[in-house]
Coordinates of C-alpha atoms in Angstrom, one line a residue:
X1 CA 74.7 84.1 172.5
X2 CA 78.5 82.8 173.1
X3 CA 79.0 82.3 169.5
X4 CA 77.5 85.7 168.4
X5 CA 79.9 87.4 170.7
X6 CA 83.1 85.6 169.4
X7 CA 82.3 86.6 165.9
X8 CA 81.8 90.2 166.9
X9 CA 85.2 90.0 168.7
X10 CA 86.9 88.0 165.5
X11 CA 85.5 91.2 163.2
X12 CA 87.2 93.5 165.6
X13 CA 90.4 91.8 165.4
X14 CA 90.4 91.6 161.5
X15 CA 89.3 95.3 161.5
X16 CA 92.4 96.3 163.6
X17 CA 94.7 94.0 161.4
X18 CA 93.6 94.5 157.8
X19 CA 93.0 98.2 156.6
X20 CA 89.8 99.0 155.4
X21 CA 88.0 95.6 156.2
X22 CA 84.3 95.7 157.6
X23 CA 82.0 92.7 157.7
X24 CA 79.4 95.1 157.7
X25 CA 78.6 99.0 157.5
X26 CA 78.9 100.8 160.5
X27 CA 76.3 102.7 162.4
X28 CA 77.7 106.1 160.9
X29 CA 77.8 104.4 157.5
X30 CA 74.2 103.4 157.4
X31 CA 73.0 106.6 158.8
X32 CA 75.0 108.5 156.3
X33 CA 73.2 105.7 153.7
X34 CA 69.9 106.2 154.9
X35 CA 69.7 109.8 156.2
X36 CA 68.0 112.2 153.9
X37 CA 70.3 114.8 152.1
X38 CA 70.1 118.2 153.0
X39 CA 68.7 120.6 150.3
X40 CA 70.6 124.2 150.5
X41 CA 68.5 127.3 150.1
X42 CA 67.7 128.4 146.4
X43 CA 70.4 130.7 145.0
X44 CA 73.2 129.3 147.1
X45 CA 76.2 128.0 144.7
X46 CA 76.9 124.4 145.0
X47 CA 80.5 122.9 144.6
X48 CA 80.6 120.8 141.2
X49 CA 80.8 117.4 142.4
X50 CA 84.1 115.6 142.4
X51 CA 84.9 112.9 139.8
X52 CA 86.5 109.4 141.3
X53 CA 89.9 109.1 140.6
X54 CA 90.8 107.4 137.5
X55 CA 93.8 104.5 137.6
X56 CA 96.3 105.1 134.6
X57 CA 94.6 102.2 132.7
X58 CA 91.7 104.7 132.4
X59 CA 93.1 108.1 131.2
X60 CA 96.2 106.5 129.2
X61 CA 95.3 103.6 126.7
X62 CA 98.2 101.4 126.4
X63 CA 99.2 100.9 122.7
X64 CA 99.0 97.3 121.2
X65 CA 102.8 95.8 121.5
X66 CA 104.9 95.6 118.4
X67 CA 104.8 92.2 116.7
X68 CA 108.1 90.4 116.9
X69 CA 108.9 88.0 114.2
X70 CA 110.6 84.9 114.8
X71 CA 114.3 84.8 114.4
X72 CA 117.0 83.0 112.4
X73 CA 120.2 81.7 113.5
X74 CA 121.7 85.2 113.5
X75 CA 119.0 86.6 115.6
X76 CA 117.2 88.7 112.5
X77 CA 114.1 88.6 111.5
X78 CA 112.7 85.5 109.7
X79 CA 111.2 86.6 106.6
X80 CA 111.3 83.6 104.4
X81 CA 108.1 81.9 102.9
X82 CA 105.9 82.9 99.9
X83 CA 104.4 86.0 99.8
X84 CA 101.9 87.9 97.0
X85 CA 100.5 91.6 96.8
X86 CA 96.6 91.3 96.2
X87 CA 96.1 95.1 94.8
X88 CA 95.6 96.4 91.3
X89 CA 98.9 98.6 91.4
X90 CA 100.4 96.5 88.2
X91 CA 97.4 98.0 86.1
X92 CA 98.2 101.7 87.4
X93 CA 100.1 102.7 90.7
X94 CA 98.0 105.8 90.9
X95 CA 94.6 106.2 92.1
X96 CA 92.3 105.4 89.0
X97 CA 88.7 104.7 88.2
X98 CA 87.5 101.5 86.0
X99 CA 88.1 101.5 82.3
X100 CA 88.0 99.9 79.3
X101 CA 91.2 97.6 78.6
X102 CA 93.3 98.0 75.6
X103 CA 91.5 95.3 73.2
X104 CA 87.6 95.8 72.5
X105 CA 87.1 91.9 71.8
X106 CA 88.2 91.1 75.6
X107 CA 85.1 93.0 76.8
X108 CA 84.5 92.8 80.3
X109 CA 87.9 90.3 80.5
X110 CA 89.9 93.0 79.6
X111 CA 88.5 95.8 81.9
X112 CA 90.9 97.5 84.5
X113 CA 89.4 97.9 87.6
X114 CA 89.1 100.8 89.8
X115 CA 92.0 101.6 92.6
X116 CA 93.1 103.9 95.2
X117 CA 96.4 103.3 94.3
X118 CA 99.9 102.8 96.6
X119 CA 101.7 105.9 95.9
X120 CA 101.8 108.3 98.9
X121 CA 101.4 111.8 98.6
X122 CA 99.3 112.6 95.5
X123 CA 100.1 112.4 91.6
X124 CA 103.7 111.4 90.8
X125 CA 106.3 114.3 90.6
X126 CA 106.9 114.3 87.0
X127 CA 109.1 116.5 85.3
X128 CA 107.0 118.4 82.0
X129 CA 109.0 116.6 79.5
X130 CA 108.8 113.1 81.2
X131 CA 105.0 113.6 82.1
X132 CA 104.5 113.9 78.2
X133 CA 106.4 110.4 77.9
X134 CA 104.2 109.1 80.4
X135 CA 101.1 109.9 78.8
X136 CA 102.6 108.6 75.2
X137 CA 103.6 105.3 77.1
X138 CA 100.0 105.2 78.4
X139 CA 98.4 105.6 75.0
X140 CA 100.6 103.2 73.2
X141 CA 100.9 100.2 76.4
X142 CA 99.9 97.4 74.4
X143 CA 102.8 98.2 72.1
X144 CA 105.5 99.7 74.4
X145 CA 104.9 97.9 77.7
X146 CA 108.1 95.6 78.1
X147 CA 106.0 92.7 80.0
X148 CA 103.7 92.3 76.9
X149 CA 106.9 90.7 75.3
X150 CA 107.7 88.7 78.4
X151 CA 110.6 90.9 79.4
X152 CA 111.4 91.0 83.3
X153 CA 109.7 93.5 85.4
X154 CA 112.0 94.9 87.3
X155 CA 111.8 96.4 90.7
X156 CA 109.7 97.0 92.6
X157 CA 107.3 95.9 89.5
X158 CA 108.0 92.6 90.2
X159 CA 106.4 92.6 93.5
X160 CA 103.1 93.5 92.8
X161 CA 102.4 92.1 89.2
X162 CA 100.0 89.7 90.9
X163 CA 101.8 86.8 91.0
X164 CA 103.7 85.1 94.1
X165 CA 107.4 85.3 95.2
X166 CA 109.7 83.6 97.5
X167 CA 112.2 84.7 100.0
X168 CA 114.5 82.8 101.1
X169 CA 116.9 83.8 104.1
X170 CA 120.3 83.1 105.4
X171 CA 123.1 85.7 107.2
X172 CA 124.8 86.5 104.2
X173 CA 122.4 86.4 101.4
X174 CA 118.4 87.1 101.0
X175 CA 117.1 85.8 97.6
X176 CA 114.2 86.7 96.1
X177 CA 112.5 84.5 93.3
X178 CA 109.1 85.7 91.4
X179 CA 106.5 83.4 90.1
X180 CA 107.0 85.7 86.6
X181 CA 109.2 84.3 83.9
X182 CA 111.7 83.2 86.4
X183 CA 112.9 86.4 87.6
X184 CA 115.1 86.3 90.7
X185 CA 117.8 88.5 92.6
X186 CA 120.0 87.9 95.1
X187 CA 120.6 90.5 98.2
X188 CA 124.1 90.4 99.1
X189 CA 124.0 91.8 102.6
X190 CA 126.4 94.5 103.7
X191 CA 127.7 94.8 100.0
X192 CA 129.0 98.1 99.3
X193 CA 130.2 97.4 95.1
X194 CA 128.4 98.8 92.3
X195 CA 126.7 97.0 89.5
X196 CA 129.3 95.8 87.0
X197 CA 126.4 95.9 84.5
X198 CA 122.8 97.5 84.3
X199 CA 120.4 94.7 84.4
X200 CA 116.5 94.1 84.1
X201 CA 116.5 93.4 88.0
X202 CA 119.2 95.4 89.2
X203 CA 121.8 95.2 91.5
X204 CA 120.6 94.3 95.4
X205 CA 122.3 95.3 98.5
X206 CA 120.9 94.9 101.6
X207 CA 121.0 96.1 105.5
X208 CA 118.9 96.1 108.5
X209 CA 117.4 98.7 110.2
X210 CA 116.4 97.3 113.5
X211 CA 113.8 94.6 112.5
X212 CA 113.2 96.0 109.2
X213 CA 115.5 94.8 106.0
X214 CA 116.5 97.5 103.8
X215 CA 117.5 96.9 100.3
X216 CA 119.0 99.4 97.7
X217 CA 118.5 98.6 94.2
X218 CA 120.6 100.4 91.4
X219 CA 121.9 99.2 87.9
X220 CA 118.4 98.6 86.4
X221 CA 117.9 99.2 82.8
X222 CA 115.9 102.0 82.1
X223 CA 113.5 99.7 79.9
X224 CA 111.1 98.5 82.7
X225 CA 108.2 100.4 84.0
X226 CA 106.2 100.7 86.9
X227 CA 102.8 99.4 85.8
X228 CA 100.8 98.8 82.5
X229 CA 99.7 102.8 82.8
X230 CA 103.2 103.8 81.6
X231 CA 104.6 105.4 84.7
X232 CA 108.5 104.8 83.6
X233 CA 112.1 105.8 85.3
X234 CA 115.6 106.8 83.4
X235 CA 119.0 104.8 83.5
X236 CA 119.4 107.2 87.0
X237 CA 116.7 105.0 89.2
X238 CA 117.6 104.4 92.9
X239 CA 115.0 102.2 94.7
X240 CA 115.0 101.6 98.3
X241 CA 113.0 99.0 99.5
X242 CA 111.8 98.3 103.1
X243 CA 110.3 95.1 104.6
X244 CA 108.9 94.9 108.0
X245 CA 107.3 91.8 109.3
X246 CA 103.9 93.1 111.0
X247 CA 102.0 89.9 111.9
X248 CA 103.2 85.9 111.3
X249 CA 101.2 86.2 107.9
X250 CA 101.8 89.6 106.4
X251 CA 104.6 92.2 106.1
X252 CA 104.7 95.9 105.2
X253 CA 106.6 96.7 102.0
X254 CA 107.8 100.3 101.5
X255 CA 109.5 101.4 98.2
X256 CA 111.1 105.1 97.8
X257 CA 111.9 106.0 94.0
X258 CA 114.5 108.4 93.5
X259 CA 115.1 109.6 89.7
X260 CA 116.0 113.1 89.0
X261 CA 115.9 112.8 85.2
X262 CA 112.2 112.1 85.1
X263 CA 110.9 113.2 88.8
X264 CA 111.4 116.5 90.8
X265 CA 111.7 114.8 93.9
X266 CA 111.8 111.1 95.6
X267 CA 108.4 109.8 96.2
X268 CA 107.1 106.6 97.9
X269 CA 104.7 104.0 97.5
X270 CA 103.7 101.4 100.1
X271 CA 101.3 98.3 100.5
X272 CA 100.9 94.8 102.8
X273 CA 102.1 91.6 101.2
X274 CA 100.3 88.3 102.4
X275 CA 101.9 85.2 103.2
X276 CA 100.5 82.4 100.9
X277 CA 99.2 79.5 103.3
X278 CA 97.8 77.3 101.1
X279 CA 98.9 73.4 101.8
X280 CA 102.0 72.4 99.9
X281 CA 102.2 75.8 98.3
X282 CA 104.9 76.2 96.0
X283 CA 105.8 78.5 92.6
X284 CA 105.0 77.2 89.8
X285 CA 106.6 78.0 86.5
X286 CA 105.1 80.8 84.2
X287 CA 107.5 80.9 81.0
X288 CA 106.1 83.3 78.8
X289 CA 108.8 83.4 76.1
X290 CA 106.4 80.6 74.0
X291 CA 103.1 83.0 74.5
X292 CA 105.1 86.1 72.9
X293 CA 106.8 84.3 69.8
X294 CA 104.1 84.7 67.4
X295 CA 103.7 88.4 68.7
X296 CA 107.3 89.1 68.1
X297 CA 108.5 87.1 65.1
X298 CA 105.4 86.1 63.1
X299 CA 106.0 88.6 60.9
X300 CA 109.5 86.6 59.5
X301 CA 107.4 83.8 58.5
X302 CA 107.7 82.7 55.6
X303 CA 104.1 83.3 53.8
X304 CA 103.8 80.7 50.7
X305 CA 100.7 80.3 48.5
X306 CA 98.7 77.2 48.2
X307 CA 100.6 76.7 44.9
X308 CA 104.1 76.9 46.6
X309 CA 102.9 74.7 49.6
X310 CA 101.7 72.0 47.1
X311 CA 105.0 71.8 45.3
X312 CA 106.9 71.7 48.3
X313 CA 104.8 69.0 49.4
X314 CA 105.4 66.9 46.4
X315 CA 109.3 66.9 46.6
X316 CA 109.0 65.1 49.9
X317 CA 109.9 61.5 49.9
X318 CA 107.3 59.4 49.9
X319 CA 106.5 55.5 49.8
X320 CA 104.9 53.9 46.9
X321 CA 101.5 52.8 47.3
X322 CA 102.7 49.2 45.7
X323 CA 105.8 49.2 47.5
X324 CA 107.1 46.2 49.8
X325 CA 105.7 46.3 53.6
X326 CA 106.4 44.9 56.6
X327 CA 105.6 44.6 60.4
X328 CA 107.2 47.1 62.4
X329 CA 107.4 44.8 65.1
X330 CA 109.9 42.6 63.2
X331 CA 113.5 42.8 63.5
X332 CA 115.4 44.5 60.2

């Protein structure tokens, strides 16, 4: 009995000190839980039940925190690594159906896979005369696409050709080295000078917009294309690239194209880039020059008849069959 009295006294003290503490429901609470509810007469309006108050986490879901990339010594996002685009933009940057390739003998090997495209905002805003040239390019892509002849692809096509590329970063320069045909460019951070001469990969100057690397590319020759479908530009092309880290192994790549000679307005494309994670991953040589020598210069080869070839061979010096011989390992 004394122990029970002490417990009652202890609970009374805790109830006075800790607001809301109750070891067991009071008699009034127990009565409210067990007593039957009164039913109002029919026709009596009933008040709507009040919902329990919700906390802020229930009514306002919090957005996922923005990814913060590792930093370089100067405090900028570290974008260094080997990256690659995994899409079909090199076939056609716009949405397209599956279709056969330009060489019938390749069958399904040469087929073009379907794609939703990477261009934002619908079809490219070609000027009427430029659209006619794009269609002509597409119809004759095997003969006109500069990449077929191993010329450099230009920017932005070098990014999504299906080859990996490497970003090497310092405070003053950012180097981009591509797996295709030794293509490369140096991005000078904060550079204001203009290109001294147009080139295949252009003139790149960089800046930072928060955690996004922004690269302005000018001074590209007008010969490069955006894809195998004949989408092209003029010598007035201005490309603005944006590289933003979205996770430890992915970048968001955004490109704005401004070319008033070919398009009625600037337009944009975007795609994710993924870090290559294979063990000991590195860029390997893809020297395509030997692959196109026959295509480009085979017609210059001197064609000989069998008689001419036999006559030329007969003029070569030969060793008589009964001439002196010696062991090649012996001293002369």
